[in-house]
Coordinates of C-alpha atoms in Angstrom, one line a residue:
M1 CA -9.1 -22.8 -18.5
K2 CA -9.3 -21.5 -14.9
I3 CA -7.8 -18.1 -14.0
K4 CA -5.0 -19.7 -12.0
D5 CA -3.5 -21.3 -15.0
I6 CA -2.9 -17.8 -16.3
T7 CA -1.7 -16.1 -13.3
N8 CA 0.6 -19.1 -12.2
F9 CA 2.2 -18.6 -15.6
L10 CA 2.6 -14.8 -14.9
E11 CA 4.0 -15.4 -11.8
D12 CA 6.6 -18.1 -13.0
L13 CA 7.9 -15.0 -15.0
A14 CA 7.5 -12.4 -12.5
P15 CA 7.4 -14.0 -8.9
L16 CA 5.2 -12.1 -6.4
K17 CA 8.0 -12.1 -4.0
L18 CA 9.9 -9.5 -6.3
Q19 CA 7.2 -6.8 -5.8
E20 CA 8.1 -3.7 -3.5
S21 CA 6.8 -3.7 0.2
Y22 CA 4.2 -1.1 -0.8
D23 CA 2.8 -2.9 -3.9
N24 CA -0.2 -5.1 -4.2
A25 CA 0.4 -7.5 -7.2
G26 CA -1.5 -10.5 -7.7
L27 CA -4.9 -11.6 -7.8
I28 CA -7.0 -8.5 -6.5
L29 CA -10.4 -9.6 -7.2
G30 CA -11.7 -12.8 -8.3
D31 CA -11.9 -16.7 -7.8
K32 CA -8.5 -18.3 -8.9
N33 CA -10.6 -21.4 -9.8
A34 CA -13.4 -19.6 -12.0
E35 CA -13.3 -20.7 -15.6
V36 CA -11.9 -18.1 -18.1
S37 CA -12.2 -18.1 -22.1
A38 CA -11.0 -14.5 -22.5
A39 CA -8.8 -11.9 -20.8
L40 CA -8.5 -8.1 -21.3
V41 CA -5.0 -6.7 -20.9
T42 CA -4.5 -3.1 -20.0
L43 CA -2.3 -0.6 -18.0
D44 CA -4.8 0.5 -15.6
V45 CA -8.2 -0.5 -14.2
T46 CA -10.9 2.0 -14.4
E47 CA -14.8 1.7 -14.9
A48 CA -14.5 2.2 -18.4
I49 CA -11.9 -0.7 -18.9
V50 CA -14.4 -2.9 -16.8
D51 CA -17.2 -2.1 -19.6
E52 CA -14.7 -2.9 -22.1
A53 CA -14.1 -6.3 -20.6
I54 CA -17.8 -7.0 -20.0
K55 CA -18.6 -6.1 -23.8
R56 CA -15.7 -8.6 -24.8
N57 CA -16.9 -10.9 -22.5
A58 CA -13.6 -11.2 -20.8
V59 CA -14.0 -12.4 -17.3
L60 CA -10.4 -11.5 -16.2
I61 CA -8.6 -8.1 -16.4
I62 CA -4.8 -8.2 -16.3
A63 CA -3.4 -5.0 -15.7
H64 CA -0.1 -3.3 -14.7
H65 CA -1.1 -1.0 -11.9
P66 CA -3.1 -2.7 -9.2
I67 CA -6.3 -0.9 -8.6
V68 CA -6.0 -1.4 -4.8
F69 CA -2.9 -0.5 -3.2
S70 CA -4.0 0.1 0.4
G71 CA -6.7 -1.5 2.3
L72 CA -10.4 -0.8 1.8
K73 CA -12.6 -0.4 4.9
K74 CA -15.6 0.5 3.0
I75 CA -17.0 -0.1 -0.5
T76 CA -19.8 2.4 -1.0
G77 CA -18.9 3.8 -4.6
K78 CA -17.5 7.1 -3.4
N79 CA -14.4 7.1 -5.6
Y80 CA -13.4 5.5 -9.0
I81 CA -11.7 2.4 -7.2
E82 CA -14.6 1.6 -5.2
R83 CA -17.1 2.0 -8.1
T84 CA -14.9 0.1 -10.4
L85 CA -14.7 -2.8 -7.9
I86 CA -18.4 -2.8 -7.4
K87 CA -18.9 -2.9 -11.1
A88 CA -16.4 -5.8 -11.5
I89 CA -17.8 -7.7 -8.9
K90 CA -21.5 -7.5 -10.3
H91 CA -20.5 -8.7 -13.5
D92 CA -17.8 -11.6 -12.1
V93 CA -15.0 -9.8 -13.6
A94 CA -11.7 -10.9 -12.0
I95 CA -8.9 -8.3 -11.8
Y96 CA -5.1 -9.3 -11.7
A97 CA -2.3 -6.9 -11.6
A98 CA 1.6 -7.5 -12.0
H99 CA 3.3 -4.4 -11.1
T100 CA 6.7 -4.0 -9.7
N101 CA 7.2 -7.9 -9.9
L102 CA 7.1 -7.3 -13.6
D103 CA 9.4 -4.3 -13.5
S104 CA 12.0 -6.2 -12.0
I105 CA 12.9 -9.0 -14.5
T106 CA 15.0 -8.6 -17.7
G107 CA 12.2 -9.5 -19.8
G108 CA 9.7 -7.2 -18.3
V109 CA 8.4 -3.5 -18.5
N110 CA 12.1 -2.1 -19.0
G111 CA 13.0 -4.8 -21.2
K112 CA 10.0 -3.6 -23.5
I113 CA 11.4 -0.2 -23.4
C114 CA 14.7 -1.2 -24.5
E115 CA 13.2 -3.2 -27.2
K116 CA 11.2 -0.2 -28.5
L117 CA 14.4 2.0 -28.4
G118 CA 16.3 -0.7 -30.5
L119 CA 18.8 -0.7 -27.3
E120 CA 21.6 -3.4 -27.6
N121 CA 23.5 -5.4 -25.0
C122 CA 21.0 -4.5 -22.2
K123 CA 21.3 -5.3 -18.5
I124 CA 19.8 -4.4 -15.4
L125 CA 20.8 -0.8 -14.1
Q126 CA 20.4 -1.7 -10.5
P127 CA 20.8 -5.3 -9.6
A128 CA 18.9 -6.6 -6.6
G129 CA 20.8 -7.7 -3.4
G130 CA 19.6 -10.3 -0.7
L131 CA 18.0 -12.5 -3.4
L132 CA 20.6 -15.2 -3.9
K133 CA 21.0 -18.2 -1.8
K134 CA 23.5 -21.1 -1.8
L135 CA 22.6 -24.6 -1.6
V136 CA 25.1 -27.2 -0.1
T137 CA 24.3 -30.9 0.0
F138 CA 26.1 -34.2 0.2
V139 CA 25.3 -37.1 -2.2
P140 CA 26.8 -40.7 -2.8
V141 CA 29.3 -40.5 -5.6
D142 CA 27.1 -42.4 -7.8
H143 CA 23.9 -40.1 -7.5
A144 CA 25.7 -36.9 -7.7
N145 CA 24.8 -36.0 -11.2
K146 CA 21.2 -37.4 -10.8
V147 CA 20.9 -35.0 -7.9
R148 CA 22.7 -31.8 -9.7
E149 CA 20.4 -32.3 -12.7
A150 CA 17.2 -32.2 -10.4
V151 CA 18.2 -28.9 -8.7
F152 CA 19.3 -27.2 -12.0
A153 CA 15.8 -28.1 -13.6
A154 CA 14.3 -26.5 -10.8
G155 CA 16.0 -23.4 -11.4
A156 CA 19.3 -23.6 -9.4
G157 CA 22.8 -23.0 -10.9
Q158 CA 22.1 -19.8 -13.1
I159 CA 24.9 -17.3 -13.1
G160 CA 24.5 -14.6 -15.8
N161 CA 24.5 -16.3 -19.3
Y162 CA 25.5 -19.6 -17.7
D163 CA 23.5 -22.6 -16.3
S164 CA 24.1 -25.8 -14.7
C165 CA 26.8 -24.1 -12.4
S166 CA 28.0 -26.0 -9.2
F167 CA 31.1 -26.5 -7.3
N168 CA 31.9 -30.2 -6.4
A169 CA 34.5 -31.7 -3.8
H170 CA 34.8 -35.3 -2.9
G171 CA 35.0 -36.2 1.0
Q172 CA 33.4 -38.7 3.3
G173 CA 30.3 -38.7 5.2
T174 CA 29.4 -40.8 8.2
F175 CA 25.9 -41.7 10.0
R176 CA 24.2 -44.5 11.8
G177 CA 20.5 -45.3 11.6
S178 CA 18.4 -46.1 14.4
D179 CA 16.3 -49.4 14.3
T180 CA 13.5 -47.5 12.8
T181 CA 15.4 -46.4 9.7
N182 CA 15.8 -47.9 6.3
P183 CA 19.1 -46.9 5.1
F184 CA 20.1 -46.5 1.4
V185 CA 23.7 -47.8 2.2
G186 CA 24.9 -49.2 5.3
K187 CA 23.0 -51.1 8.0
K188 CA 20.7 -49.6 10.6
G189 CA 22.2 -49.5 14.3
E190 CA 25.9 -49.5 12.6
Q191 CA 28.2 -46.8 12.0
H192 CA 28.6 -46.2 8.1
Y193 CA 31.2 -44.5 5.9
E194 CA 30.4 -43.1 2.4
N195 CA 32.4 -41.7 0.0
E196 CA 30.2 -38.5 -1.0
I197 CA 30.4 -35.4 -3.0
R198 CA 29.8 -32.0 -1.5
V199 CA 27.7 -29.9 -4.4
E200 CA 27.2 -26.2 -3.9
T201 CA 25.2 -24.3 -6.4
I202 CA 23.2 -21.0 -6.1
F203 CA 19.5 -20.0 -6.9
P204 CA 16.9 -17.1 -6.2
D205 CA 15.2 -17.4 -2.9
Y206 CA 11.8 -17.3 -4.5
L207 CA 12.6 -20.8 -6.0
Q208 CA 13.6 -22.3 -2.5
G209 CA 10.4 -24.6 -2.2
K210 CA 11.0 -25.8 -5.8
V211 CA 14.7 -26.3 -5.6
I212 CA 14.4 -28.1 -2.0
N213 CA 11.7 -30.3 -3.3
A214 CA 13.7 -31.5 -6.2
L215 CA 16.7 -32.2 -4.2
V216 CA 14.7 -34.4 -1.7
Q217 CA 13.1 -36.3 -4.7
A218 CA 16.2 -36.8 -6.3
H219 CA 18.4 -37.7 -3.5
P220 CA 18.6 -41.5 -2.6
Y221 CA 19.0 -40.8 1.3
E222 CA 16.0 -41.2 3.8
E223 CA 17.1 -37.9 5.4
V224 CA 18.6 -35.5 3.1
A225 CA 21.5 -33.3 4.8
Y226 CA 21.7 -29.8 3.1
D227 CA 22.5 -26.2 4.3
I228 CA 21.0 -23.0 2.7
Y229 CA 23.2 -19.8 3.0
S230 CA 22.0 -16.3 2.6
L231 CA 24.3 -14.4 -0.2
D232 CA 25.0 -10.6 -0.2
N233 CA 25.7 -11.0 -3.9
K234 CA 24.0 -8.9 -6.4
F235 CA 21.6 -10.9 -8.7
D236 CA 22.0 -9.3 -12.1
Q237 CA 19.1 -10.9 -13.7
I238 CA 16.5 -9.0 -11.5
G239 CA 16.4 -5.2 -10.3
A240 CA 15.4 -1.8 -11.2
G241 CA 15.7 -0.2 -14.5
M242 CA 18.0 -1.2 -17.4
I243 CA 20.6 0.2 -19.6
G244 CA 21.8 -0.4 -22.9
T245 CA 23.3 1.1 -26.3
L246 CA 21.9 2.4 -29.3
P247 CA 23.2 0.5 -32.4
K248 CA 24.8 3.9 -33.8
E249 CA 25.3 7.0 -31.7
K250 CA 23.2 10.1 -32.7
S251 CA 22.8 13.6 -31.7
E252 CA 20.9 14.8 -28.6
T253 CA 18.1 16.3 -30.7
A254 CA 17.8 13.1 -32.9
F255 CA 17.4 11.0 -29.9
L256 CA 14.6 13.4 -28.4
R257 CA 12.8 13.2 -31.7
Q258 CA 13.2 9.4 -31.6
L259 CA 11.7 9.3 -28.1
K260 CA 8.6 11.3 -29.2
K261 CA 7.8 9.4 -32.2
T262 CA 8.3 5.9 -30.4
F263 CA 6.3 6.9 -27.3
N264 CA 3.9 9.1 -29.1
T265 CA 4.2 12.0 -26.8
K266 CA 3.6 15.5 -27.5
I267 CA 6.2 16.8 -25.0
I268 CA 9.3 15.6 -22.9
R269 CA 10.4 17.4 -20.0
H270 CA 14.2 17.5 -20.0
T271 CA 17.3 19.0 -18.7
A272 CA 19.7 21.1 -20.6
L273 CA 21.3 19.2 -23.6
L274 CA 25.1 18.9 -23.1
D275 CA 26.2 19.1 -27.0
K276 CA 27.6 15.5 -27.2
K277 CA 26.9 12.4 -29.1
V278 CA 24.3 9.8 -27.6
K279 CA 25.1 6.3 -27.3
K280 CA 24.2 4.8 -23.7
I281 CA 20.8 5.0 -22.6
A282 CA 19.4 4.2 -19.2
V283 CA 15.6 3.6 -18.5
C284 CA 13.0 3.0 -16.0
G285 CA 9.2 2.6 -16.6
G286 CA 7.1 4.7 -14.5
S287 CA 8.5 6.8 -11.6
G288 CA 12.5 6.5 -12.1
S289 CA 13.8 9.4 -10.3
F290 CA 15.3 7.1 -7.4
L291 CA 17.7 5.6 -10.2
L292 CA 19.3 8.8 -11.4
N293 CA 22.6 8.7 -9.6
Q294 CA 22.7 4.9 -10.6
A295 CA 22.3 6.2 -14.3
I296 CA 25.0 8.6 -13.8
A297 CA 27.2 6.2 -12.4
S298 CA 26.6 3.7 -15.3
G299 CA 27.9 6.4 -17.9
A300 CA 24.5 6.9 -19.5
D301 CA 23.9 9.7 -21.8
F302 CA 20.3 10.0 -21.2
F303 CA 17.9 8.6 -18.5
V304 CA 14.6 8.1 -19.9
T305 CA 11.6 7.7 -17.4
G306 CA 8.8 9.6 -15.8
D307 CA 7.4 11.4 -12.8
F308 CA 10.6 14.0 -12.1
K309 CA 9.8 16.7 -10.0
Y310 CA 10.9 20.1 -10.7
H311 CA 13.9 20.5 -8.0
Q312 CA 15.0 16.6 -9.0
F313 CA 15.9 18.1 -12.4
F314 CA 18.8 19.9 -10.7
D315 CA 20.5 16.7 -9.5
A316 CA 21.4 15.9 -13.1
E317 CA 24.3 18.3 -12.4
N318 CA 25.2 18.5 -16.3
K319 CA 26.6 14.9 -16.2
I320 CA 23.3 13.3 -17.9
V321 CA 20.3 14.4 -19.8
I322 CA 16.9 13.5 -18.1
A323 CA 14.3 12.8 -20.4
D324 CA 11.1 12.8 -18.7
I325 CA 8.5 11.3 -21.2
G326 CA 5.7 10.8 -18.5
H327 CA 4.5 7.6 -16.5
F328 CA 1.8 6.6 -18.8
E329 CA 4.0 7.1 -21.9
S330 CA 6.9 5.0 -20.7
E331 CA 4.7 2.1 -19.7
Q332 CA 2.3 2.0 -22.5
F333 CA 3.7 -1.0 -24.0
T334 CA 3.2 -3.2 -21.1
K335 CA -0.1 -4.4 -22.2
E336 CA 1.7 -5.4 -25.6
L337 CA 4.2 -7.3 -23.2
F338 CA 1.1 -9.1 -21.7
Y339 CA -0.3 -10.0 -25.0
E340 CA 3.1 -11.2 -26.3
L341 CA 3.7 -13.4 -23.3
L342 CA 0.2 -14.9 -23.0
T343 CA -0.2 -15.5 -26.5
K344 CA 2.8 -17.5 -27.0
K345 CA 2.0 -19.5 -24.0
F346 CA -1.8 -20.1 -24.7
P347 CA -2.1 -19.6 -28.3
K348 CA -5.9 -20.6 -28.5
F349 CA -7.0 -18.4 -25.7
A350 CA -8.6 -15.0 -26.4
I351 CA -6.5 -12.2 -25.3
H352 CA -7.5 -8.7 -26.1
L353 CA -5.7 -5.4 -26.0
S354 CA -7.6 -2.7 -24.3
E355 CA -8.3 -0.1 -26.5
V356 CA -9.2 2.6 -23.6
N357 CA -6.7 5.2 -23.2
S358 CA -6.5 5.4 -19.5
N359 CA -3.8 8.0 -19.1
P360 CA -5.1 10.7 -16.6
V361 CA -2.8 13.3 -17.8
F362 CA -3.8 15.7 -20.7
Y363 CA -1.6 18.3 -22.7
F364 CA -2.8 21.4 -24.1

């Protein structure tokens, strides 16, 4: 197996186009065509984790956090990033990261948090905008079904829990081919009128190449007429954070105890308790303070995340309980997520869970 076989699979699940502008997800170090027989999954990449990969004969490290966020002008070993890269290069260990792109999908980091908390009816807290496009094409009546099925198979036509969604309208198309053409219907050099179906469907923009290729391959015409429109609609399958409900409501202190046990944390920083039952929970792995207003607007009783600053706690305004469980603690199950996804797809491939605790924060 090659490294690209694994990374292509991960990027089909969490396309790199979904990462934030500041991020650096993808293959950070290594040759995508290199052979790989084992991989180590982890939250972070440090020297100790590279040592662990070497010990386990894993020539690929799959991490959540990219070890390189900004450009490096020199690699001299002056800090842990440079030392880690030097060690990985010396031992031919490749490094791959799936970060904010993995945060953004329903089955990603936040989905795993919801699963650990036993939340039900989960959905994206802040759906992404500007990701949807509409395809409009024109097909001879007898070939419309074939074209629709092809673009659906490429990922078009998904609306929430429905698939194969399209709108179709009958009309008449006209064209005249030049002497160099070989028209599917009609004769070259003659005006032709054809009964056609206008097919409309939507798709996420990161699938555009795949969808258009499927359209062209399935369409009978030499020259395929189609339009692409950008949409402002929110895409509820992609976005930041998630929200769900507990199977049964519980007290605030009982839910805090659940958080401490589930995430194995010694301390939770939280805002004042509101003396009410807890049912609706908003979550965001890592640094989620930017979602506080969205969590309040959603009617959540608790917002579980990490990295809240002192003054940001005031913004709860007694409308929600902020529970800051820590950055590492909120994302610790990401390596478990990697393991589950990869072992299901590649059951005979060796996937190792890192045993190194990379949390740089300690509590006394």
